[in-house]
XYZ file of C-alpha atoms in Angstrom:
718
model
C -76.822 22.390 52.923
C -74.658 23.723 55.611
C -72.102 24.714 53.185
C -74.764 26.902 51.310
C -75.913 28.433 54.434
C -72.153 29.407 55.060
C -72.126 30.874 51.544
C -74.791 33.249 52.320
C -73.034 34.682 55.290
C -69.616 34.719 53.496
C -70.050 35.937 49.932
C -66.309 35.614 49.100
C -63.861 32.854 50.565
C -61.780 34.189 53.440
C -59.005 32.933 55.613
C -61.252 33.085 58.732
C -63.923 30.503 59.415
C -67.272 31.795 58.586
C -69.651 31.768 61.561
C -72.716 33.485 60.108
C -76.062 33.649 62.064
C -76.339 31.151 64.689
C -79.244 28.732 64.098
C -81.017 27.584 67.398
C -80.692 23.887 68.213
C -83.135 21.560 66.697
C -86.520 21.949 68.356
C -85.425 25.204 70.159
C -86.710 28.842 69.943
C -88.430 28.445 66.562
C -91.238 26.280 67.357
C -89.560 23.171 66.055
C -91.200 20.458 68.079
C -90.425 17.446 66.056
C -93.382 18.244 63.631
C -93.907 20.656 61.162
C -95.139 23.935 62.327
C -95.349 27.539 61.065
C -91.878 28.538 62.281
C -89.884 26.115 59.919
C -90.867 27.584 56.725
C -89.263 31.093 57.171
C -85.902 29.383 57.766
C -86.118 27.265 54.464
C -87.036 30.258 52.380
C -84.170 32.187 53.662
C -81.682 29.486 52.845
C -83.148 29.083 49.388
C -82.956 32.721 48.728
C -79.249 32.631 49.863
C -78.506 29.747 47.457
C -79.992 31.795 44.596
C -78.721 35.084 45.640
C -76.493 36.854 42.845
C -72.811 37.373 43.815
C -72.448 34.323 45.682
C -69.160 32.670 45.537
C -67.953 29.352 43.860
C -68.439 26.500 46.194
C -65.155 24.727 45.482
C -61.494 25.450 44.819
C -60.467 25.676 41.211
C -58.344 23.123 39.415
C -54.977 23.963 37.567
C -53.455 22.195 34.837
C -50.283 23.181 32.734
C -49.295 21.645 29.536
C -46.281 22.089 27.182
C -46.964 22.452 23.423
C -44.883 20.900 21.861
C -43.007 18.647 24.268
C -39.687 19.952 22.826
C -38.386 22.914 20.823
C -34.870 23.522 19.175
C -32.616 26.460 19.483
C -33.336 28.913 16.887
C -36.346 27.053 15.856
C -40.169 27.644 15.922
C -41.426 28.669 19.455
C -43.696 26.632 21.775
C -45.883 27.644 24.491
C -47.112 26.558 27.978
C -50.846 26.375 28.332
C -52.047 27.236 32.050
C -55.705 26.091 32.417
C -57.921 26.788 35.395
C -61.387 25.029 35.906
C -64.019 25.126 38.587
C -66.672 22.370 38.432
C -68.894 24.219 41.085
C -69.173 27.573 39.610
C -72.239 30.012 40.172
C -73.355 30.678 36.621
C -74.750 33.958 37.565
C -71.421 35.327 38.276
C -70.626 35.230 34.410
C -66.865 35.820 35.080
C -64.541 35.708 37.906
C -60.548 36.261 37.968
C -58.410 33.666 39.462
C -54.881 34.751 40.359
C -52.236 31.864 39.876
C -48.775 32.087 41.394
C -46.259 30.499 39.028
C -42.491 30.306 38.373
C -39.963 29.020 35.632
C -37.225 26.496 36.676
C -35.465 23.585 35.256
C -31.858 23.086 33.777
C -32.524 25.610 31.263
C -31.699 29.219 32.217
C -34.565 31.655 32.141
C -33.614 34.837 29.751
C -30.552 33.084 28.496
C -31.465 29.675 27.132
C -34.952 30.852 26.299
C -37.249 33.869 26.237
C -41.038 34.175 27.195
C -43.662 36.599 26.206
C -46.808 37.775 28.036
C -45.852 36.258 31.289
C -46.572 37.681 34.701
C -46.392 36.347 38.067
C -48.964 35.868 39.416
C -51.269 35.025 36.284
C -54.676 36.418 36.069
C -57.045 34.044 34.516
C -60.604 34.765 33.715
C -63.208 31.977 34.603
C -65.987 31.997 32.072
C -69.059 29.552 32.728
C -69.983 26.972 30.116
C -72.914 27.376 27.881
C -74.774 24.649 29.729
C -74.152 26.133 33.253
C -77.340 26.443 35.214
C -76.990 27.841 38.615
C -73.892 25.629 39.370
C -71.571 24.392 36.527
C -68.298 24.218 34.937
C -66.340 27.521 34.335
C -62.877 27.284 32.806
C -60.147 29.929 31.714
C -56.616 29.566 30.140
C -53.674 31.601 29.289
C -50.828 30.729 26.676
C -47.287 31.806 27.490
C -45.024 31.614 24.256
C -41.641 30.362 24.821
C -38.718 30.652 22.173
C -35.413 28.892 22.667
C -32.398 31.245 21.947
C -30.060 30.294 19.209
C -26.337 30.168 20.326
C -23.050 28.383 19.383
C -22.511 26.653 22.660
C -22.512 22.963 23.056
C -24.493 22.317 26.161
C -26.774 19.475 25.547
C -30.477 19.306 25.756
C -31.936 21.351 28.525
C -35.545 21.621 30.299
C -37.571 24.428 31.075
C -40.219 23.862 33.736
C -43.231 25.933 34.604
C -44.825 25.279 38.047
C -48.017 26.744 39.715
C -48.156 26.748 43.639
C -51.133 28.721 44.904
C -54.182 30.297 43.658
C -56.771 32.790 44.990
C -59.742 35.022 44.246
C -58.328 38.378 44.273
C -61.597 40.219 44.653
C -62.967 38.285 47.501
C -64.022 39.896 50.731
C -60.815 38.338 52.149
C -58.658 36.819 49.515
C -57.200 33.484 50.820
C -54.460 31.460 48.993
C -55.175 27.811 48.374
C -52.911 25.148 46.798
C -53.210 24.529 43.167
C -50.038 22.721 42.407
C -49.302 21.763 38.736
C -46.280 21.824 36.393
C -45.239 21.022 32.872
C -41.637 20.738 31.308
C -40.422 21.496 27.698
C -37.163 20.186 26.450
C -34.880 22.551 24.619
C -32.795 20.839 22.022
C -29.319 22.175 21.763
C -28.787 23.072 18.052
C -25.156 21.732 18.346
C -25.957 18.579 20.094
C -26.208 16.206 17.029
C -24.143 18.479 14.622
C -21.100 16.289 14.715
C -21.129 14.857 11.205
C -18.986 12.825 8.886
C -16.900 14.781 6.224
C -14.988 12.052 4.585
C -13.460 8.613 4.935
C -16.690 6.709 5.581
C -17.139 3.323 3.686
C -13.552 2.684 2.643
C -12.312 -0.476 0.865
C -8.528 -1.114 1.366
C -5.890 -3.669 1.854
C -4.617 -4.642 5.255
C -1.731 -3.157 7.000
C -1.917 -0.114 5.088
C -3.161 3.031 6.495
C -6.576 4.087 5.344
C -7.670 7.474 4.140
C -8.302 9.916 7.003
C -11.490 9.760 9.011
C -12.708 13.365 9.146
C -15.718 14.824 11.141
C -17.220 18.311 11.372
C -18.400 19.896 14.736
C -20.737 22.938 13.949
C -23.589 24.884 15.508
C -26.181 27.326 14.241
C -23.522 29.963 13.848
C -21.253 27.515 11.943
C -17.979 25.516 12.780
C -16.784 25.276 16.258
C -13.201 25.233 17.210
C -11.538 23.749 20.275
C -14.049 20.833 20.856
C -12.706 17.679 22.109
C -13.371 14.685 19.967
C -12.542 11.059 21.145
C -11.772 8.258 18.803
C -12.487 4.502 19.491
C -12.240 1.438 17.518
C -15.692 -0.217 17.983
C -15.109 -3.139 15.733
C -11.860 -4.716 14.345
C -8.375 -4.491 15.443
C -5.614 -2.014 14.366
C -4.400 1.240 15.609
C -5.517 5.047 15.257
C -3.140 7.733 14.732
C -4.956 9.616 17.598
C -7.482 8.726 20.128
C -8.444 12.395 21.233
C -8.116 15.692 19.433
C -9.653 19.019 19.351
C -11.407 20.465 16.235
C -9.448 23.053 14.153
C -10.513 26.382 12.937
C -12.686 24.679 10.347
C -14.443 22.651 13.037
C -12.860 19.395 11.973
C -10.976 16.676 13.628
C -9.162 13.863 11.956
C -7.677 10.347 12.699
C -6.330 7.584 10.599
C -6.781 3.909 10.984
C -4.075 1.369 10.255
C -5.978 -1.926 10.088
C -4.729 -5.202 11.527
C -5.700 -8.690 10.504
C -9.411 -8.308 10.579
C -11.601 -7.195 7.677
C -14.523 -5.160 9.028
C -14.011 -2.143 11.012
C -16.140 0.499 12.813
C -14.532 3.697 14.287
C -16.623 5.974 16.427
C -16.102 9.689 16.877
C -17.557 11.072 20.133
C -17.972 14.624 21.055
C -16.794 14.781 24.619
C -18.888 17.597 25.824
C -22.241 16.100 24.805
C -21.622 12.346 24.171
C -23.013 12.658 20.680
C -21.179 10.442 18.272
C -20.963 9.360 14.633
C -19.331 6.175 13.241
C -17.146 5.271 10.206
C -17.137 1.857 8.479
C -14.377 0.309 6.581
C -14.082 -2.919 4.731
C -10.445 -4.281 4.523
C -10.721 -7.261 2.220
C -7.277 -8.563 2.239
C -7.149 -12.272 1.499
C -4.962 -11.684 -1.566
C -2.536 -9.256 0.041
C -2.339 -11.473 3.021
C -1.028 -14.577 1.168
C 2.222 -15.806 2.505
C 5.530 -15.496 0.682
C 4.561 -12.249 -1.486
C 7.156 -9.686 -2.098
C 6.164 -5.826 -1.375
C 5.304 -5.250 -4.756
C 3.134 -8.392 -4.966
C 1.385 -7.514 -1.917
C 0.578 -4.168 -3.319
C -1.019 -5.752 -6.428
C -2.961 -8.154 -4.263
C -4.182 -5.254 -2.170
C -5.363 -3.454 -5.298
C -7.418 -6.547 -6.257
C -8.675 -6.860 -2.723
C -10.222 -3.418 -2.990
C -11.368 -3.417 -6.567
C -13.310 -6.562 -6.514
C -16.043 -5.684 -3.971
C -16.223 -2.273 -5.596
C -16.516 -3.558 -9.033
C -19.086 -6.162 -7.954
C -21.062 -3.218 -6.441
C -20.827 -1.155 -9.713
C -22.202 -4.347 -11.489
C -25.386 -4.136 -9.281
C -25.944 -0.468 -10.729
C -25.008 -0.638 -14.415
C -23.979 -3.229 -16.976
C -20.175 -4.018 -16.756
C -17.981 -3.656 -19.847
C -16.341 -6.684 -21.328
C -12.999 -5.758 -19.922
C -14.585 -5.111 -16.424
C -16.464 -8.438 -16.587
C -13.418 -10.393 -17.151
C -11.342 -8.468 -14.464
C -14.120 -9.256 -12.002
C -14.047 -12.895 -13.156
C -10.309 -13.411 -12.509
C -10.517 -11.500 -9.288
C -13.128 -14.015 -8.125
C -11.092 -16.854 -9.111
C -8.086 -15.608 -7.132
C -10.266 -14.949 -4.053
C -11.964 -18.255 -4.257
C -8.431 -19.846 -4.430
C -7.326 -18.371 -1.266
C -9.425 -20.828 0.705
C -9.234 -23.866 -1.742
C -5.851 -23.636 -3.219
C -3.734 -20.762 -1.752
C -0.690 -21.637 -3.872
C -2.506 -21.203 -6.991
C -3.713 -17.868 -5.759
C 0.016 -16.881 -4.952
C 0.990 -18.080 -8.447
C -1.747 -15.791 -9.929
C -0.631 -12.645 -7.930
C 3.096 -13.221 -9.069
C 2.174 -13.557 -12.729
C -0.080 -10.397 -12.511
C 2.716 -8.300 -10.841
C 4.524 -6.352 -13.611
C 7.983 -6.323 -12.071
C 9.518 -5.986 -15.413
C 7.974 -2.576 -15.663
C 11.147 -1.044 -14.151
C 13.376 -2.511 -17.006
C 12.891 0.553 -19.392
C 13.999 2.997 -16.877
C 17.076 0.943 -16.097
C 17.970 0.919 -19.784
C 17.423 4.819 -20.347
C 20.542 6.008 -18.429
C 22.570 3.228 -20.057
C 21.569 4.204 -23.487
C 22.692 7.725 -23.047
C 25.837 6.530 -21.351
C 26.731 4.374 -24.290
C 26.638 7.377 -26.774
C 28.925 9.225 -24.304
C 31.399 6.154 -24.373
C 31.394 6.396 -28.222
C 32.245 10.203 -28.025
C 34.842 9.540 -25.237
C 36.494 6.935 -27.840
C 36.588 9.593 -30.397
C 38.153 12.133 -28.125
C 40.710 9.524 -27.102
C 41.410 8.750 -30.832
C 42.018 12.551 -31.349
C 44.493 12.392 -28.442
C 46.242 9.440 -30.085
C 46.797 11.414 -33.286
C 43.948 11.077 -35.538
C 44.531 12.861 -38.790
C 42.150 15.839 -39.617
C 43.114 17.968 -36.442
C 45.834 19.905 -35.299
C 48.163 17.517 -33.306
C 50.441 20.063 -31.908
C 49.302 19.750 -28.408
C 49.577 15.977 -28.413
C 52.486 13.542 -27.590
C 52.835 10.083 -28.926
C 55.348 7.705 -27.727
C 57.156 5.533 -30.031
C 59.638 3.036 -28.768
C 62.167 5.213 -26.560
C 61.424 8.340 -28.587
C 58.579 10.899 -28.081
C 57.150 12.503 -31.309
C 55.040 15.659 -31.066
C 51.844 15.946 -32.695
C 53.137 18.353 -35.267
C 55.783 15.953 -36.438
C 52.962 13.293 -36.945
C 50.777 16.083 -38.689
C 53.578 16.759 -41.120
C 54.207 12.944 -41.682
C 50.634 12.369 -42.667
C 49.823 15.555 -44.845
C 48.611 14.595 -48.363
C 51.515 14.021 -50.901
C 53.976 12.893 -48.471
C 53.528 9.331 -49.421
C 53.669 9.915 -52.977
C 56.865 11.865 -52.732
C 55.670 14.866 -54.580
C 57.731 17.632 -53.124
C 55.592 20.337 -54.178
C 52.509 19.007 -52.616
C 54.303 18.827 -49.384
C 54.173 22.479 -48.826
C 50.689 23.099 -49.883
C 47.838 23.602 -47.497
C 45.077 20.912 -47.852
C 41.906 22.926 -47.558
C 40.028 20.396 -45.580
C 42.811 19.274 -43.090
C 41.141 20.685 -40.223
C 37.966 18.553 -40.697
C 37.589 14.979 -39.526
C 34.713 12.442 -39.903
C 34.305 9.398 -37.949
C 32.039 6.390 -37.341
C 32.083 4.378 -34.066
C 30.218 1.338 -33.330
C 29.875 -0.849 -30.250
C 28.066 -3.959 -29.029
C 27.061 -4.349 -25.478
C 25.506 -7.238 -23.581
C 24.818 -8.089 -20.214
C 22.424 -9.731 -17.601
C 20.323 -8.470 -14.769
C 19.814 -11.069 -11.944
C 16.286 -11.252 -10.458
C 15.793 -9.440 -7.128
C 13.064 -9.034 -4.546
C 11.711 -6.218 -6.394
C 12.563 -6.747 -10.149
C 12.442 -9.500 -12.708
C 15.828 -10.586 -14.097
C 16.547 -10.304 -17.915
C 19.297 -10.541 -20.546
C 19.951 -7.778 -22.850
C 22.186 -6.924 -25.865
C 22.582 -3.511 -27.528
C 24.034 -2.167 -30.861
C 25.083 1.492 -31.056
C 26.362 3.494 -33.873
C 27.588 6.963 -33.702
C 28.831 9.047 -36.660
C 29.938 12.559 -36.517
C 32.351 15.349 -37.818
C 34.795 17.620 -35.872
C 36.808 20.754 -36.843
C 39.958 22.278 -35.340
C 39.168 25.957 -34.766
C 42.600 26.708 -33.119
C 45.684 24.554 -32.345
C 44.042 23.700 -28.963
C 40.363 23.671 -29.614
C 38.323 20.884 -31.353
C 34.507 21.033 -31.638
C 32.266 18.342 -33.302
C 28.757 17.194 -33.625
C 27.393 13.590 -33.879
C 24.229 11.556 -34.550
C 23.640 8.404 -32.639
C 21.461 5.278 -32.937
C 21.048 2.465 -30.504
C 19.121 -0.772 -30.748
C 18.353 -2.717 -27.465
C 16.583 -6.251 -27.220
C 15.608 -7.564 -23.733
C 14.333 -10.963 -22.887
C 12.618 -11.120 -19.559
C 13.512 -14.368 -17.487
C 10.986 -17.291 -17.187
C 9.395 -16.334 -20.415
C 8.076 -13.078 -18.898
C 8.199 -11.220 -22.195
C 10.299 -8.947 -24.167
C 11.347 -5.293 -24.598
C 12.669 -3.631 -27.720
C 14.047 -0.252 -27.980
C 15.063 2.073 -30.892
C 16.811 5.247 -29.698
C 18.190 8.208 -31.662
C 20.386 10.824 -30.361
C 22.212 14.137 -31.199
C 25.344 15.272 -29.565
C 27.792 18.031 -29.414
C 31.248 17.499 -28.051
C 34.653 19.352 -27.808
C 38.024 19.337 -26.321
C 40.486 22.074 -25.473
C 44.101 21.812 -25.004
C 45.484 24.910 -22.999
C 48.848 23.138 -22.798
C 50.633 20.208 -24.284
C 49.760 17.904 -21.338
C 46.442 19.126 -19.939
C 43.202 18.866 -21.679
C 39.475 19.565 -21.133
C 36.516 17.784 -22.545
C 32.756 17.822 -22.581
C 29.617 16.610 -24.464
C 25.978 17.233 -24.324
C 23.579 14.599 -25.728
C 19.772 14.418 -26.252
C 17.975 11.180 -27.337
C 14.419 10.156 -27.848
C 13.428 6.463 -27.662
C 10.598 4.204 -28.826
C 9.743 1.036 -26.646
C 7.823 -1.968 -27.745
C 7.015 -4.353 -24.876
C 5.266 -7.692 -24.527
C 4.400 -8.924 -21.049
C 3.347 -12.585 -20.838
C 0.733 -13.683 -18.227
C 0.435 -17.238 -17.355
C -0.857 -19.122 -14.238
C -2.997 -22.126 -13.625
C -6.311 -20.380 -12.789
C -6.054 -18.328 -15.957
C -5.952 -21.031 -18.401
C -4.372 -20.030 -21.738
C -1.337 -17.570 -21.674
C -2.085 -14.025 -22.253
C 0.269 -11.346 -23.618
C -0.119 -7.568 -22.997
C 1.340 -5.335 -25.612
C 2.358 -1.653 -25.108
C 4.059 0.913 -27.182
C 5.469 4.137 -25.413
C 8.124 6.901 -25.821
C 10.834 8.317 -23.554
C 13.699 10.615 -23.786
C 16.732 11.668 -21.978
C 19.627 14.096 -22.020
C 23.293 13.768 -20.611
C 25.735 16.200 -19.904
C 29.500 15.288 -19.542
C 32.414 17.335 -18.365
C 35.925 16.134 -17.858
C 39.566 16.945 -17.701
C 42.849 15.006 -18.042
C 46.747 15.261 -17.895
C 49.119 13.254 -20.040
C 52.354 12.151 -18.537
C 54.903 11.076 -21.062
C 57.704 8.606 -20.049
C 59.595 7.426 -22.857
C 57.275 5.723 -25.291
C 54.525 5.390 -22.727
C 51.877 7.942 -22.055
C 49.895 7.920 -18.868
C 46.614 9.654 -19.095
C 45.106 10.668 -15.847
C 41.357 11.887 -16.151
C 38.237 12.590 -14.439
C 34.629 13.182 -15.459
C 31.197 14.200 -14.227
C 28.203 12.813 -16.061
C 24.571 13.785 -15.400
C 21.597 12.027 -17.005
C 17.858 12.890 -16.707
C 15.494 10.284 -18.553
C 11.730 10.222 -18.539
C 9.056 7.622 -19.732
C 5.667 8.346 -20.740
C 2.691 6.452 -19.195
C 1.323 3.600 -21.257
C -1.781 1.400 -21.475
C -1.452 -2.286 -22.231
C -3.650 -4.085 -24.672
C -4.398 -7.651 -25.580
C -4.718 -9.203 -22.123
C -8.703 -8.265 -21.637
C -9.388 -7.455 -18.061
C -5.728 -8.028 -17.133
C -4.313 -4.992 -18.955
C -2.485 -2.394 -16.956
C -1.840 1.225 -17.113
C 1.709 2.068 -15.791
C 2.239 5.685 -15.024
C 5.149 7.858 -16.328
C 8.622 7.277 -14.912
C 11.654 9.443 -14.333
C 15.226 8.353 -13.674
C 18.141 10.611 -12.729
C 21.870 9.599 -12.483
C 24.672 11.755 -11.482
C 28.151 10.042 -11.181
C 31.760 10.824 -11.058
C 34.460 8.907 -13.031
C 38.172 8.768 -12.002
C 40.637 6.682 -14.034
C 43.850 6.362 -15.870
C 44.874 5.032 -19.198
C 48.198 3.739 -20.289
C 49.096 3.980 -23.849
C 52.200 2.693 -25.706
C 52.833 3.192 -29.500
C 54.533 0.953 -31.810
C 55.780 1.932 -35.198
C 55.435 -0.374 -38.215
C 56.116 -0.094 -41.763
C 52.399 0.476 -42.711
C 50.992 2.100 -39.549
C 51.510 3.427 -35.891
C 49.862 1.028 -33.503
C 48.815 2.273 -29.993
C 48.007 -0.274 -27.252
C 45.719 0.846 -24.372
C 44.590 -0.362 -21.055
C 42.573 1.614 -18.597
C 40.862 1.342 -15.249
C 38.358 3.726 -13.909
C 36.104 4.144 -10.831
C 32.487 5.236 -11.076
C 30.528 6.531 -8.064
C 26.710 6.973 -8.309
C 25.386 10.061 -6.290
C 21.542 9.282 -6.888
C 19.638 6.543 -5.316
C 17.379 5.767 -8.222
C 14.797 4.033 -6.134
C 11.739 5.703 -7.108
C 8.648 3.481 -7.271
C 6.712 2.399 -10.414
C 3.080 2.933 -10.012
C -0.050 1.656 -11.937
C -3.431 0.202 -11.757
C -5.519 -2.285 -13.720
C -6.779 -0.670 -16.953
C -10.389 -1.856 -16.510
C -10.806 -0.719 -12.853
C -13.099 2.216 -12.905
C -11.953 3.168 -9.342
C -8.384 2.948 -10.292
C -7.132 1.204 -7.233
C -3.355 1.676 -7.565
C -0.462 -0.424 -6.683
C 3.161 0.474 -5.947
C 6.274 -1.551 -7.012
C 9.574 -0.822 -5.407
C 12.681 -0.811 -7.672
C 16.133 -1.513 -6.926
C 18.490 1.334 -6.165
C 21.244 2.211 -8.686
C 24.785 0.621 -8.413
C 26.658 2.899 -5.902
C 30.214 2.065 -6.949
C 31.648 -0.026 -9.770
C 35.028 -0.526 -11.522
C 35.518 -0.567 -15.362
C 38.504 -2.374 -16.843
C 39.407 -1.875 -20.554
C 41.834 -2.930 -23.276
C 42.078 -1.381 -26.625
C 44.232 -1.096 -29.749
C 44.384 1.714 -32.406
C 46.206 2.156 -35.510
C 47.104 5.301 -37.537
C 47.546 4.793 -41.081
C 48.713 7.102 -43.866
C 46.388 9.936 -45.375
C 44.732 10.448 -42.174
C 42.953 6.996 -41.743
C 42.503 5.679 -38.230
C 40.963 2.649 -36.613
C 40.513 1.306 -33.104
C 39.070 -1.718 -31.271
C 38.309 -1.820 -27.489
C 36.900 -4.139 -24.835
C 35.667 -3.156 -21.291
C 33.774 -4.885 -18.495
C 32.338 -3.691 -15.315
C 33.097 -5.080 -12.001
C 31.416 -4.791 -8.542
C 27.832 -4.496 -9.843
C 25.497 -6.311 -7.434
C 22.814 -7.566 -9.847
C 24.236 -6.574 -13.251
C 26.980 -8.040 -15.510
C 28.079 -5.670 -18.305
C 30.440 -6.056 -21.227
C 31.210 -3.534 -24.186
C 33.246 -4.104 -27.441
C 33.827 -0.761 -29.360
C 35.241 -0.156 -32.800
C 35.592 2.873 -34.880
C 37.246 4.263 -38.102
C 37.870 7.822 -39.123
C 38.882 9.708 -42.287
C 40.441 12.996 -42.555
C 40.315 15.139 -45.688
């Protein structure tokens, strides 16, 4: 009641204590004598009137609350708001409304006006109190103001920040003497950085690979509301597994991307984390390196690669089978793969045997043979050119020298000796010009056989080859001979240890020629193009497989060879020393092929290319012997060949029934760098332009090869 009396004398709150009219002490001056008397009722009436008097002030200080709706907003996203609410539980209803002034301020880690913008905000806030509908004389009055807040979209990585709205003091601005009183309240709203979580995976997640081989790159993207962000540091760590990373820290490029490459160790499961240094946000990559087959002991590099392909395709093929029915070939491949994987723990040697049998190390055999086939045709053409230099009828021999005993005969002398009609003694015919004496025809055949030893990269094999070359040449001038020829070569290859067979039929076309600017010096050359058809059988046999399977394939190839040479003849008595040198270039290619017949174990081998460029330096010694029926020429030669190309390109392929085409790589042996060829031969020049020759040569110094060639030929002149 004393407070209500003070309200009567102080209609509005003030900073000064309210004294008001002084009431006499109890029992003094108003007739208060300890019992009720006439002087008591005026005072009570006045107090009641004061309590009910219009314009009286609230009796208590208002309460302030601040709430954030919602609790967080995102840069560039929908706005939120702070709701400032004022309530007075002891409000005079007769006032109808009263303004409360609330002092407030923004703070927190977010920067006002930079990180966010507000609308309709003032300091202080003026909030109207309105009594509730049930207010009777004294009741609850409330008022509120909403302050919209919108986070600014930017491209800065700054992490989540907080905007805080705080109230400190309040007052009734229209009171007789407005006094501030505390009304502390606050609320916070989190501003989520639009770039905070925008480090994302681009590629490389969920890989399956073989151990010890680098995986595909792990790539992340850092971007903000305005697009990719360059120059941001990304840190890479291996969270699970062993191995090494190509980089552990780097910055994003102009596309906002950062990259690292994992080289796995011996473990099979890997997790690599990419962390945005500025915010701590991160993403992770997973990789499964299933390498029990590739990790088997004693495997060659090519076998490790095939094992790695199986390690990769098996889990992936199994996963595909959960999504769709597998084909018959896929089912068989998966079944054989499971057998091999199971054997790694139960019978590792059986698993090794399986990987060895599945590795097509004989796939390099065709490319080894391609250059040899073309070279064989060149050898036949060289033999024809040698025959011409020995005095073969059908060309002008004026630029040639043939040694007989201690006397040297010129080619022109031989030419006259073998003109038609000489042998018959017809004098008249001796002077006649034979119309076709400038044309010559020849057939040259050879047989070649050899062996290639097994190496760490390739299977060993035996081979034999039959070659035929037939052609015609024509003397355009006394020193120029040009010709053309057709060639056929048949090759058979047997792979060691019943590994299979390879057959080849090759056809070729050649042009050749020689030029004699002087009696002793000559030039020669040839160009050959050939096309090949290969038929291959690859046997697959190992204990886990059961019955032996054979994979068959047919494929084509072609090659072309260019040869250019020069030589000089030194004649001493009846002996001719031929010093020569040649350059020979061969380019060969094989088409890709797919095997059939081995069910899930069929392979696809990618196309192969082979290049050979070699120099040849040698000398041939010839001595001619005259007999009653023919002129015999004995030859012996030695030549050194040097290969300038490495020839160590890889053979690549994959299992034909693997829908993911996990590839394998088979290293191949390099070409022989240097070798020496030794040869012996005999030629015979008969009457009427008939000639024949037989030669043998062998290659020495080849590391993995042995090679022998027997060549024979005949020619007829018109």
